[in-house]
XYZ file of C-alpha atoms in Angstrom:
733
model
C 23.603 20.201 73.119
C 21.914 16.790 73.461
C 21.621 14.741 70.346
C 18.480 15.234 68.301
C 16.143 12.246 68.602
C 15.304 10.199 65.518
C 11.633 9.697 64.783
C 11.074 6.486 62.804
C 7.864 6.032 60.885
C 6.194 3.172 59.113
C 4.542 3.514 55.709
C 1.062 2.016 55.875
C -0.629 -0.159 53.317
C -1.557 2.829 51.208
C 1.965 2.856 49.865
C 2.935 1.093 46.683
C 2.460 -2.655 46.746
C 5.282 -4.898 45.540
C 5.095 -6.161 41.959
C 4.140 -9.697 40.988
C 7.758 -10.396 40.053
C 8.978 -9.510 43.528
C 6.164 -11.589 44.987
C 7.338 -14.708 43.141
C 10.971 -13.940 43.894
C 10.002 -13.820 47.540
C 8.410 -17.261 47.240
C 11.591 -18.679 45.663
C 13.668 -17.037 48.383
C 11.562 -18.672 51.077
C 11.658 -22.073 49.330
C 15.202 -21.681 48.018
C 16.334 -25.026 49.375
C 13.443 -26.778 47.568
C 14.184 -24.948 44.323
C 17.905 -25.727 44.473
C 17.267 -29.356 45.416
C 14.978 -29.876 42.411
C 17.436 -28.165 40.044
C 20.346 -30.179 41.433
C 18.360 -33.391 41.092
C 17.585 -32.519 37.472
C 21.241 -31.832 36.682
C 22.286 -35.125 38.295
C 19.674 -37.049 36.314
C 20.736 -35.301 33.102
C 24.372 -36.129 33.791
C 23.708 -39.824 34.425
C 21.383 -39.980 31.425
C 24.085 -38.481 29.227
C 26.924 -40.760 30.329
C 24.794 -43.899 29.995
C 23.701 -43.214 26.409
C 25.509 -44.825 23.501
C 27.440 -42.260 21.484
C 26.217 -41.626 17.964
C 28.339 -39.919 15.302
C 27.152 -38.146 12.179
C 29.089 -37.917 8.915
C 28.064 -35.595 6.092
C 28.807 -35.909 2.379
C 27.435 -33.465 -0.189
C 26.665 -33.440 -3.896
C 25.352 -30.959 -6.442
C 22.269 -31.791 -8.503
C 21.619 -29.587 -11.531
C 18.063 -29.478 -12.855
C 19.458 -29.899 -16.420
C 22.525 -31.799 -17.536
C 25.047 -30.423 -20.036
C 23.735 -30.736 -23.604
C 26.657 -31.816 -25.748
C 24.687 -31.280 -28.996
C 23.385 -27.822 -28.150
C 19.735 -26.844 -28.133
C 18.799 -29.193 -30.971
C 19.192 -32.333 -28.849
C 17.008 -32.673 -25.759
C 18.183 -34.790 -22.837
C 16.431 -38.123 -22.413
C 16.352 -37.868 -18.580
C 13.236 -36.478 -16.915
C 14.665 -33.237 -15.563
C 13.113 -29.961 -14.479
C 11.412 -27.752 -17.029
C 13.410 -24.665 -16.112
C 11.280 -22.495 -13.801
C 11.565 -22.368 -10.022
C 8.573 -24.527 -9.165
C 9.345 -27.240 -11.698
C 12.985 -27.276 -10.552
C 11.860 -27.556 -6.936
C 9.570 -30.420 -7.879
C 12.516 -32.172 -9.513
C 14.703 -31.565 -6.442
C 11.990 -32.955 -4.153
C 11.796 -36.041 -6.360
C 15.543 -36.533 -6.048
C 15.302 -36.143 -2.256
C 12.826 -39.014 -2.204
C 15.028 -41.019 -4.568
C 18.088 -40.554 -2.341
C 16.334 -42.166 0.644
C 14.458 -44.838 -1.337
C 14.746 -48.432 -0.203
C 16.027 -49.517 -3.626
C 18.912 -47.008 -3.635
C 19.827 -47.856 -0.025
C 19.897 -51.522 -1.026
C 22.292 -50.688 -3.864
C 24.481 -48.831 -1.352
C 24.770 -51.728 1.096
C 25.450 -54.213 -1.750
C 27.856 -52.102 -3.822
C 31.543 -53.071 -3.661
C 33.654 -50.402 -1.984
C 36.034 -48.256 -4.027
C 37.654 -46.446 -1.093
C 37.359 -45.993 2.693
C 38.593 -43.483 5.277
C 39.460 -46.364 7.630
C 43.099 -47.067 8.272
C 43.725 -49.583 6.788
C 40.843 -49.118 4.279
C 37.902 -51.483 4.728
C 36.552 -52.348 1.266
C 33.914 -54.838 2.360
C 30.308 -54.185 1.289
C 28.395 -52.125 3.784
C 25.955 -54.897 4.723
C 28.817 -57.069 5.958
C 30.007 -54.264 8.226
C 26.522 -53.418 9.493
C 25.033 -56.891 10.079
C 27.285 -59.597 11.551
C 27.264 -63.065 10.023
C 25.225 -64.996 12.597
C 24.204 -67.756 10.256
C 21.978 -65.431 8.236
C 21.659 -65.674 4.486
C 23.201 -62.909 2.442
C 19.823 -61.569 1.256
C 18.596 -61.429 4.840
C 21.694 -59.501 5.909
C 21.264 -57.093 2.991
C 17.630 -56.458 3.923
C 18.450 -55.866 7.603
C 21.301 -53.535 6.646
C 18.979 -51.566 4.354
C 16.412 -51.242 7.130
C 19.130 -49.917 9.440
C 20.163 -47.360 6.827
C 16.547 -46.204 6.462
C 16.695 -45.044 10.089
C 20.193 -43.547 9.984
C 20.374 -41.808 6.563
C 18.924 -38.328 6.234
C 19.063 -36.171 3.087
C 18.414 -32.429 2.917
C 18.845 -29.599 0.447
C 20.432 -26.201 0.986
C 17.486 -23.866 0.192
C 19.820 -21.242 -1.273
C 21.707 -23.552 -3.644
C 21.637 -26.895 -5.463
C 23.760 -28.623 -2.846
C 22.305 -31.743 -1.203
C 23.635 -33.141 2.066
C 23.684 -36.842 2.887
C 23.964 -37.307 6.672
C 24.569 -40.726 8.196
C 24.343 -41.438 11.941
C 26.056 -44.466 13.466
C 27.972 -45.390 16.646
C 31.033 -46.133 14.480
C 32.354 -42.796 13.186
C 34.459 -44.393 10.422
C 31.569 -46.519 9.172
C 29.263 -43.480 9.190
C 31.665 -41.581 6.898
C 32.139 -44.592 4.578
C 28.349 -45.046 4.257
C 27.842 -41.355 3.400
C 30.547 -41.402 0.711
C 29.383 -44.712 -0.731
C 25.746 -43.580 -0.864
C 26.697 -40.500 -2.902
C 28.750 -42.668 -5.292
C 25.886 -45.180 -5.602
C 23.423 -42.425 -6.418
C 25.747 -41.051 -9.117
C 26.128 -44.514 -10.667
C 22.388 -45.059 -10.434
C 21.641 -41.825 -12.321
C 24.258 -42.691 -14.962
C 22.630 -46.103 -15.411
C 19.212 -44.519 -15.632
C 20.471 -42.255 -18.400
C 22.230 -45.025 -20.370
C 19.339 -47.412 -19.982
C 16.932 -44.665 -20.936
C 18.889 -43.866 -24.096
C 18.889 -47.521 -25.208
C 15.227 -47.944 -24.478
C 14.473 -44.715 -26.268
C 16.303 -45.815 -29.430
C 14.309 -49.046 -29.539
C 11.131 -47.108 -28.956
C 11.936 -44.580 -31.695
C 12.709 -47.330 -34.245
C 9.393 -49.025 -33.520
C 7.630 -45.685 -33.804
C 9.290 -44.984 -37.160
C 8.063 -48.292 -38.588
C 4.584 -47.595 -37.296
C 4.637 -44.105 -38.851
C 5.566 -45.503 -42.283
C 2.559 -47.801 -42.156
C 0.276 -44.941 -41.090
C 1.538 -42.694 -43.902
C 0.761 -45.410 -46.471
C -2.704 -45.953 -45.072
C -3.391 -42.212 -45.055
C -2.394 -41.835 -48.739
C -4.789 -44.673 -49.662
C -7.568 -43.100 -47.616
C -7.057 -39.769 -49.428
C -7.327 -41.371 -52.891
C -10.425 -43.378 -52.023
C -12.067 -40.348 -50.482
C -11.562 -38.184 -53.591
C -12.755 -40.996 -55.793
C -15.904 -41.648 -53.787
C -16.784 -37.942 -53.628
C -16.011 -37.049 -57.262
C -13.023 -34.886 -56.468
C -10.541 -36.458 -58.884
C -11.445 -34.400 -62.064
C -10.501 -30.997 -60.730
C -8.492 -29.277 -58.110
C -10.341 -28.412 -54.952
C -9.346 -24.778 -55.023
C -10.571 -24.318 -58.639
C -13.905 -25.912 -57.795
C -14.238 -23.652 -54.773
C -13.498 -20.533 -56.885
C -16.006 -21.566 -59.626
C -18.777 -22.066 -57.087
C -17.962 -18.743 -55.461
C -18.196 -16.924 -58.834
C -21.560 -18.483 -59.719
C -22.955 -17.784 -56.279
C -21.807 -14.193 -56.619
C -23.439 -13.823 -60.060
C -26.809 -15.229 -58.982
C -26.761 -13.296 -55.742
C -26.377 -10.067 -57.732
C -29.084 -11.109 -60.219
C -31.451 -12.017 -57.376
C -30.891 -8.663 -55.766
C -31.724 -6.824 -58.986
C -34.789 -9.008 -59.682
C -36.019 -8.491 -56.152
C -35.615 -4.735 -56.543
C -37.559 -4.814 -59.860
C -40.328 -6.902 -58.303
C -40.678 -4.481 -55.432
C -40.816 -1.552 -57.882
C -43.574 -3.207 -59.957
C -45.463 -4.179 -56.840
C -45.568 -0.529 -55.872
C -46.716 0.463 -59.388
C -49.353 -2.273 -59.373
C -50.739 -1.034 -56.079
C -50.962 2.508 -57.450
C -52.810 1.277 -60.572
C -55.294 -0.640 -58.451
C -55.930 2.489 -56.449
C -56.400 4.747 -59.519
C -58.787 2.286 -61.233
C -61.368 3.266 -58.654
C -61.427 6.863 -59.900
C -63.132 8.298 -63.019
C -61.057 7.497 -66.065
C -61.443 11.020 -67.446
C -59.774 12.666 -64.384
C -57.514 9.744 -63.383
C -53.674 10.162 -63.839
C -53.336 6.420 -64.458
C -51.986 6.884 -67.952
C -49.022 8.898 -66.605
C -47.694 5.939 -64.620
C -46.456 4.097 -67.754
C -45.869 7.130 -69.897
C -48.979 6.394 -72.109
C -50.136 10.019 -72.039
C -50.206 10.650 -75.866
C -53.018 8.182 -76.665
C -54.890 9.046 -73.510
C -54.582 12.745 -74.189
C -55.929 12.357 -77.766
C -58.886 10.350 -76.517
C -59.499 12.847 -73.743
C -59.418 15.753 -76.268
C -61.836 13.829 -78.496
C -64.064 13.176 -75.483
C -64.161 16.783 -74.471
C -64.853 17.857 -78.122
C -67.746 15.433 -78.425
C -69.002 16.515 -75.054
C -68.967 20.148 -76.204
C -70.896 19.238 -79.321
C -73.404 17.392 -77.133
C -74.024 20.527 -75.164
C -74.485 22.610 -78.306
C -76.912 20.072 -79.819
C -78.821 19.993 -76.567
C -79.307 23.729 -76.793
C -80.129 23.639 -80.466
C -82.322 20.545 -80.842
C -83.294 19.640 -77.322
C -82.424 16.682 -75.210
C -84.694 14.217 -76.976
C -83.750 14.936 -80.497
C -82.199 12.372 -82.848
C -79.003 14.405 -83.094
C -78.689 14.379 -79.311
C -78.985 10.612 -79.184
C -76.313 10.139 -81.837
C -74.007 12.564 -80.209
C -74.500 10.877 -76.819
C -73.464 7.570 -78.381
C -70.256 9.194 -79.661
C -69.402 10.579 -76.205
C -70.000 7.183 -74.627
C -67.879 5.472 -77.250
C -64.928 7.781 -76.592
C -65.220 7.206 -72.863
C -65.374 3.453 -73.438
C -62.213 3.664 -75.472
C -60.483 5.509 -72.589
C -61.679 2.857 -70.115
C -60.426 0.087 -72.405
C -57.055 1.799 -72.679
C -56.828 2.049 -68.865
C -57.671 -1.635 -68.551
C -54.947 -2.531 -71.033
C -52.478 -0.492 -69.015
C -53.483 -2.325 -65.796
C -53.103 -5.717 -67.504
C -49.658 -4.735 -68.765
C -48.572 -3.805 -65.224
C -49.831 -7.175 -63.945
C -47.909 -9.052 -66.613
C -44.705 -7.172 -65.883
C -45.081 -7.836 -62.111
C -45.657 -11.555 -62.654
C -42.574 -11.743 -64.874
C -40.449 -9.991 -62.213
C -41.762 -12.347 -59.491
C -40.958 -15.341 -61.710
C -37.415 -14.056 -62.177
C -37.000 -13.690 -58.391
C -38.122 -17.280 -57.837
C -35.840 -18.553 -60.582
C -32.767 -16.736 -59.296
C -33.571 -17.703 -55.674
C -33.938 -21.392 -56.583
C -30.691 -21.318 -58.541
C -28.851 -19.584 -55.687
C -30.219 -22.081 -53.125
C -29.063 -24.918 -55.344
C -25.604 -23.389 -55.622
C -25.360 -22.847 -51.880
C -26.393 -26.432 -51.213
C -23.763 -27.548 -53.685
C -21.207 -25.333 -51.899
C -22.095 -26.788 -48.487
C -21.805 -30.305 -49.831
C -18.466 -29.429 -51.418
C -17.188 -27.847 -48.217
C -18.140 -30.954 -46.282
C -16.237 -33.119 -48.713
C -13.363 -30.676 -48.727
C -13.129 -30.661 -44.894
C -12.881 -34.440 -44.875
C -10.131 -34.259 -47.474
C -8.278 -31.473 -45.555
C -8.398 -33.577 -42.359
C -6.805 -36.467 -44.185
C -4.225 -34.153 -45.749
C -3.321 -32.614 -42.373
C -3.043 -36.081 -40.871
C -0.658 -37.052 -43.660
C 1.477 -33.914 -43.130
C 1.624 -34.497 -39.358
C 2.769 -38.049 -39.904
C 5.492 -36.866 -42.272
C 6.654 -34.227 -39.734
C 6.704 -36.844 -36.970
C 8.752 -39.092 -39.182
C 11.260 -36.311 -39.788
C 11.482 -35.625 -36.029
C 11.898 -39.314 -35.248
C 14.743 -39.608 -37.729
C 16.444 -36.631 -36.042
C 15.911 -38.029 -32.526
C 17.203 -41.465 -33.513
C 20.388 -39.812 -34.712
C 20.886 -37.577 -31.634
C 19.819 -40.201 -29.069
C 22.582 -42.524 -30.162
C 25.161 -39.787 -29.550
C 23.565 -38.762 -26.215
C 23.486 -42.374 -25.034
C 27.225 -42.630 -25.479
C 27.712 -39.570 -23.208
C 28.309 -40.867 -19.654
C 28.175 -37.446 -17.990
C 25.146 -36.788 -15.730
C 23.687 -33.804 -13.931
C 25.144 -35.130 -10.618
C 28.414 -33.725 -9.311
C 30.082 -34.841 -6.030
C 30.731 -31.843 -3.781
C 32.434 -32.754 -0.491
C 33.401 -36.157 0.823
C 32.774 -37.151 4.423
C 36.214 -37.133 6.053
C 35.289 -37.157 9.734
C 32.187 -37.800 11.802
C 31.117 -35.631 14.732
C 29.250 -36.716 17.836
C 25.596 -35.716 17.709
C 24.177 -37.810 20.522
C 24.139 -37.476 23.409
C 24.832 -33.734 23.669
C 26.071 -33.114 27.216
C 25.973 -29.316 27.155
C 22.519 -29.216 25.579
C 21.213 -31.852 27.964
C 22.547 -29.977 30.984
C 21.077 -26.685 29.800
C 17.737 -28.340 29.043
C 17.764 -29.997 32.452
C 18.632 -26.673 34.084
C 15.796 -24.932 32.259
C 13.250 -27.733 32.746
C 13.976 -28.455 36.385
C 14.196 -24.742 37.186
C 10.599 -24.563 36.008
C 9.728 -27.690 37.988
C 11.508 -26.291 41.055
C 9.629 -23.036 40.688
C 6.377 -24.977 40.356
C 7.162 -27.057 43.448
C 7.961 -23.864 45.359
C 4.659 -22.347 44.243
C 2.818 -25.541 45.200
C 4.376 -25.610 48.642
C 3.605 -21.938 49.060
C 0.018 -22.568 48.008
C -0.305 -25.510 50.397
C 1.276 -23.442 53.170
C -1.783 -21.915 54.877
C 0.234 -19.686 57.163
C -0.226 -15.926 57.025
C 2.499 -14.621 54.780
C 1.264 -11.205 53.729
C -1.001 -8.380 54.740
C -3.431 -9.412 52.009
C -3.695 -12.915 53.525
C -4.645 -11.429 56.896
C -7.168 -8.971 55.484
C -8.834 -11.637 53.331
C -9.002 -14.113 56.237
C -10.575 -11.677 58.741
C -12.484 -9.342 56.487
C -11.275 -6.310 58.458
C -8.631 -3.705 57.808
C -4.999 -4.166 58.723
C -3.951 -1.412 61.119
C -0.230 -2.029 60.863
C 2.693 -4.386 61.017
C 5.432 -4.881 63.594
C 8.886 -6.135 62.598
C 10.677 -8.870 64.479
C 13.696 -8.083 66.688
C 16.020 -10.853 65.716
C 17.387 -13.348 68.220
C 15.341 -11.926 71.111
C 12.136 -13.241 69.504
C 13.439 -16.799 69.600
C 14.870 -16.693 73.156
C 12.296 -17.594 75.790
C 14.718 -16.412 78.517
C 14.565 -12.862 77.187
C 10.777 -12.345 77.171
C 11.016 -9.339 79.454
C 13.615 -7.675 77.265
C 11.444 -8.274 74.177
C 8.203 -7.064 75.784
C 9.867 -3.850 77.068
C 11.712 -3.198 73.818
C 9.499 -0.257 72.833
C 9.939 1.300 76.261
C 13.692 0.936 76.131
C 13.977 1.918 72.415
C 11.383 4.642 71.786
C 13.037 5.696 68.490
C 13.216 2.224 66.980
C 11.389 0.853 63.945
C 9.130 -1.185 66.180
C 8.142 1.843 68.266
C 7.337 3.802 65.122
C 5.214 0.907 63.828
C 3.312 0.840 67.115
C 2.697 4.584 66.914
C 1.242 4.052 63.448
C -1.053 1.343 64.849
C -2.109 3.698 67.673
C -2.903 6.420 65.135
C -4.919 4.005 63.015
C -6.812 2.899 66.128
C -7.760 6.509 66.847
C -8.996 6.958 63.271
C -10.995 3.708 63.458
C -12.800 4.933 66.595
C -14.219 8.205 65.267
C -17.859 7.170 65.822
C -17.345 5.500 69.225
C -14.682 6.089 71.837
C -12.254 3.225 72.071
C -11.439 3.244 75.783
C -11.376 -0.491 76.546
C -9.426 -2.472 73.940
C -9.163 -6.274 74.037
C -6.064 -7.725 72.334
C -6.300 -11.361 71.259
C -5.098 -13.904 68.688
C -6.331 -17.156 67.174
C -3.783 -19.414 68.897
C -1.209 -19.050 71.702
C 2.298 -17.733 71.051
C 1.264 -15.366 68.248
C 2.379 -12.147 69.999
C -0.805 -10.816 71.557
C 0.795 -10.180 75.013
C 3.800 -8.437 73.478
C 1.468 -6.343 71.290
C -0.603 -5.424 74.369
C 2.511 -4.179 76.192
C 3.760 -2.303 73.079
C 0.440 -0.471 72.604
C 0.142 0.288 76.307
C 3.669 1.718 76.349
C 3.109 3.871 73.243
C -0.164 5.253 74.624
C 1.422 5.924 77.999
C 4.303 7.734 76.280
C 1.728 10.016 74.619
C 0.577 11.223 78.055
C -2.487 9.026 78.551
C -3.179 7.199 81.816
C -3.122 3.564 80.668
C -3.976 0.348 82.489
C -3.044 -3.039 81.072
C -4.981 -5.995 82.490
C -3.797 -9.596 82.279
C -7.186 -11.238 81.614
C -5.544 -14.492 80.475
C -6.178 -16.397 83.689
C -5.103 -19.694 82.145
C -1.561 -18.823 81.005
C -0.795 -15.387 82.490
C 2.453 -13.677 81.520
C 2.225 -9.942 82.193
C 3.568 -10.254 85.742
C 6.781 -11.838 84.397
C 7.238 -9.340 81.576
C 6.623 -6.287 83.817
C 8.214 -7.828 86.951
C 5.208 -7.416 89.269
C 3.714 -9.671 91.943
C 0.559 -11.540 90.918
C -0.648 -12.665 94.350
C -3.352 -10.039 94.144
C -4.918 -9.267 90.798
C -7.929 -9.677 88.528
C -9.061 -12.982 89.980
C -8.963 -11.713 93.573
C -10.849 -8.556 92.546
C -13.565 -10.595 90.893
C -14.032 -12.809 93.960
C -13.872 -9.764 96.269
C -10.766 -10.751 98.216
C -8.794 -7.598 97.330
C -9.234 -3.947 96.475
C -8.165 -1.967 93.390
C -5.436 -0.209 95.316
C -4.015 -3.518 96.457
C -4.278 -5.226 93.087
C -3.073 -2.535 90.629
C 0.721 -2.242 90.392
C 3.072 0.263 88.851
C 4.743 -1.091 85.711
C 7.926 0.949 85.743
C 6.723 2.732 82.586
C 5.478 6.266 83.240
C 1.659 6.592 83.059
C 1.278 2.815 82.713
C -0.232 0.643 85.462
C -0.749 -3.093 85.366
C -3.436 -5.328 86.813
C -1.942 -8.825 86.919
C -3.958 -11.984 86.653
C -3.783 -12.959 90.273
C -3.975 -16.588 91.365
C -5.221 -18.854 88.574
C -8.870 -19.744 89.277
C -10.408 -23.101 88.328
C -13.299 -21.359 86.500
C -11.995 -18.314 84.510
C -14.987 -18.190 82.154
C -17.499 -17.996 85.007
C -15.572 -15.130 86.585
C -15.460 -13.206 83.317
C -19.193 -13.753 82.792
C -19.970 -12.418 86.263
C -21.569 -9.047 86.857
C -18.582 -8.120 88.963
C -16.302 -8.071 85.870
C -18.423 -5.442 84.115
C -18.660 -3.385 87.315
C -14.887 -3.542 87.640
C -14.431 -2.273 84.093
C -16.877 0.564 84.799
C -14.777 1.646 87.821
C -11.565 1.464 85.825
C -13.028 3.548 82.972
C -13.350 6.424 85.440
C -9.705 6.158 86.528
C -7.909 5.562 83.216
C -7.970 7.035 79.743
C -7.247 3.699 78.060
C -7.594 0.118 79.288
C -5.900 -2.708 77.389
C -7.044 -6.264 78.059
C -4.540 -9.024 77.299
C -6.996 -11.853 76.612
C -6.531 -15.606 76.030
C -6.536 -16.910 72.423
C -9.941 -17.068 70.748
C -10.017 -20.650 69.474
C -8.792 -22.776 72.428
C -11.142 -21.186 75.020
C -14.155 -18.866 75.046
C -12.639 -16.292 77.434
C -11.680 -13.861 74.660
C -15.188 -14.005 73.161
C -16.678 -13.277 76.619
C -14.311 -10.353 77.204
C -15.047 -8.922 73.733
C -18.666 -8.286 74.769
C -17.452 -6.029 77.607
C -14.828 -4.141 75.594
C -15.162 -1.301 73.101
C -13.247 -3.209 70.455
C -11.007 -6.163 69.741
C -7.607 -6.051 68.097
C -6.649 -9.367 66.459
C -2.929 -10.160 66.342
C -1.362 -12.596 63.838
C 2.245 -13.673 63.492
C 3.776 -13.690 60.010
C 4.865 -17.172 58.970
C 3.219 -18.795 61.996
C -0.489 -17.978 62.201
C -2.774 -20.186 60.100
C -5.049 -18.355 57.669
C -8.043 -20.615 58.355
C -7.611 -20.288 62.116
C -7.386 -16.495 62.121
C -10.497 -16.483 59.915
C -12.309 -18.764 62.387
C -11.270 -16.492 65.245
C -12.655 -13.433 63.459
C -15.883 -15.307 62.714
C -16.256 -16.361 66.357
C -15.976 -12.736 67.453
C -18.370 -11.513 64.790
C -20.902 -14.174 65.750
C -21.326 -12.454 69.155
C -21.400 -8.986 67.546
C -17.984 -8.111 68.902
C -16.408 -5.076 67.284
C -13.131 -6.007 65.593
C -11.371 -2.672 65.117
C -8.559 -4.166 63.044
C -5.668 -6.581 62.810
C -1.930 -6.413 63.367
C 0.690 -8.541 61.644
C 3.771 -8.921 63.798
C 7.197 -10.454 63.622
C 7.609 -9.727 59.940
C 10.888 -9.518 58.072
C 11.166 -5.904 56.908
C 13.519 -6.984 54.151
C 10.796 -9.056 52.454
C 8.604 -6.962 50.188
C 6.073 -9.745 49.918
C 4.433 -8.587 53.187
C 3.074 -5.623 51.317
C 4.810 -2.831 53.246
C 7.844 -0.593 52.883
C 9.560 1.110 55.744
C 11.298 4.416 55.866
C 12.971 6.607 58.492
C 12.606 10.295 58.925
C 13.953 12.579 61.691
C 16.984 14.168 63.206
C 19.783 12.788 65.277
C 21.255 9.316 65.586
C 19.583 6.358 63.887
C 19.244 3.548 66.398
C 19.093 0.170 64.735
C 17.175 -2.875 65.866
C 19.148 -5.768 67.326
C 18.602 -7.746 64.128
C 20.091 -4.999 62.000
C 22.959 -4.634 64.431
C 23.679 -8.315 64.158
C 23.665 -8.003 60.376
């Protein structure tokens, strides 16, 4: 049984595109030598920079700073130093103050001037720091001290451990021994400085407290005199203030109560007076005015007498008549009784008025007395407040004096205590190199110059206007990409093996390249659904971009599918088909166009079944004129009747106009570009030139690509049965 053939297929652009990461990796792979050169240059520069730098060593000494020092007298004696108040923020403020103090110019000056107590040098160097830092070049001692202090300002750094009370003093210097000695001496100087601050503060405080005590004694004497004079001037010497206050309060209470009662009585009489005034308007006989003051007995007697006389008047009127003498006398008696009742009512009204006036007078009297007492109370309170202020001032002065006496006693004891809140922690025993840092420098250089190398690679790739991907070709031409064709290794580069390369599809029908060409043929058929694509012109922007090879590949693939195919070498300036297909070119397209040969004489068999070739013929001096002739179109019309497909291998578009002329006579143009060789701008100009004459560009082909590079936008796969025949490039690998 013969082996089963392998059918190799090519995945078109519809398949998954490579990621951005792979795209950039592809750029680095192409420009790997640039990337590596930049990185290597960076590492060399970093190395020479590192070895030429002066070495700097850092020594670290540590100390502990407590926010409060030990109180030898307990809670009754406060420390005289200005320490933290006890909470986190106040403690942190104190620590920050000490950080500033540790790097102050004054303390650094003390450090460089202080005589040495010890040294890690062998033998120990006990010279002052300024003599070891600044050489004696005729400078005065003060000048050397100042220069040494300025050097320390740049080389001393102090920091605090955020989780503890430990402070670190770091000193950088080219001399490792001197760096350690400076760190240790600075810690010792700071401790001595704080001890001096405490001792000096205690002495100053004692002097201050003594002066304050003398001043307080004077103030107490003055305050006592002010109190006496104040009481004398305000009449407060005869009695105690509290007794006077109580007496006034009692009197005010008494008159307030009396005023309330008088006011109530006045209101009661005012009501009674109003009722009397109202009843006076009524007839005295029927008026109840006498009942208001309980005067009913007299009024009742008079009323009974009135009614009796009135009855008698009625009887006399019946007996003697209204004009009789008896009637007149009796009428006088009735009137007299009524007058007596009226007089009694008037007396009652006058009595009510007198009682009301007396009540109102009592209200005014009590009110005036109460107002006088209140005014006296306000005046007394004012005087009393002034006296209380003086008394409180005197008490405060006495309390301050007591406190001062206590502080004078405790400050003397505290001043004799030489312990501070500073405790040395670790001495600097050895200094470590901190500059330069070779490993860090090399890593930084590697990182930095890797980025620079990547940027240079991207820049070169951006400046490289060659077609590198399917997207580049599609964007440049504005038409669809029909397919890609891989390269075939060393054969592509060998000019002596052009025939072997051009017939590769014929000799290797199951290869990757053949499968790619079949995909291009299929895409051509799909692109020609509205118009039959019988005459296809194959061209490129510039020479040596693979158009002739692509013409032969497509012709072979179409012939293998059973079509009768004719390939015409219409490049009458640099013809090549006769060499690739090993045919004679004495008779060909040029002789047909000038009428010196027939089709049967000019068309040759190619050696590929179903594929004939029309070579160029002798090179004419005027190819463009021949292609523009009516004879060329008539020739194509004759060939259309004989062949299913005609492929025209045309000259490049940009150097000459032949391809543009031929495109007008063809059914479509296939533009070929070579990956890594064709220029994007040129392929775009070629497409524009064809479009300007309304030529139909059916698509583009990207050839000679590296199938291992995903940046071209395509993946390849194999599918079939039988042996898998590899390309020469893969075989070589």
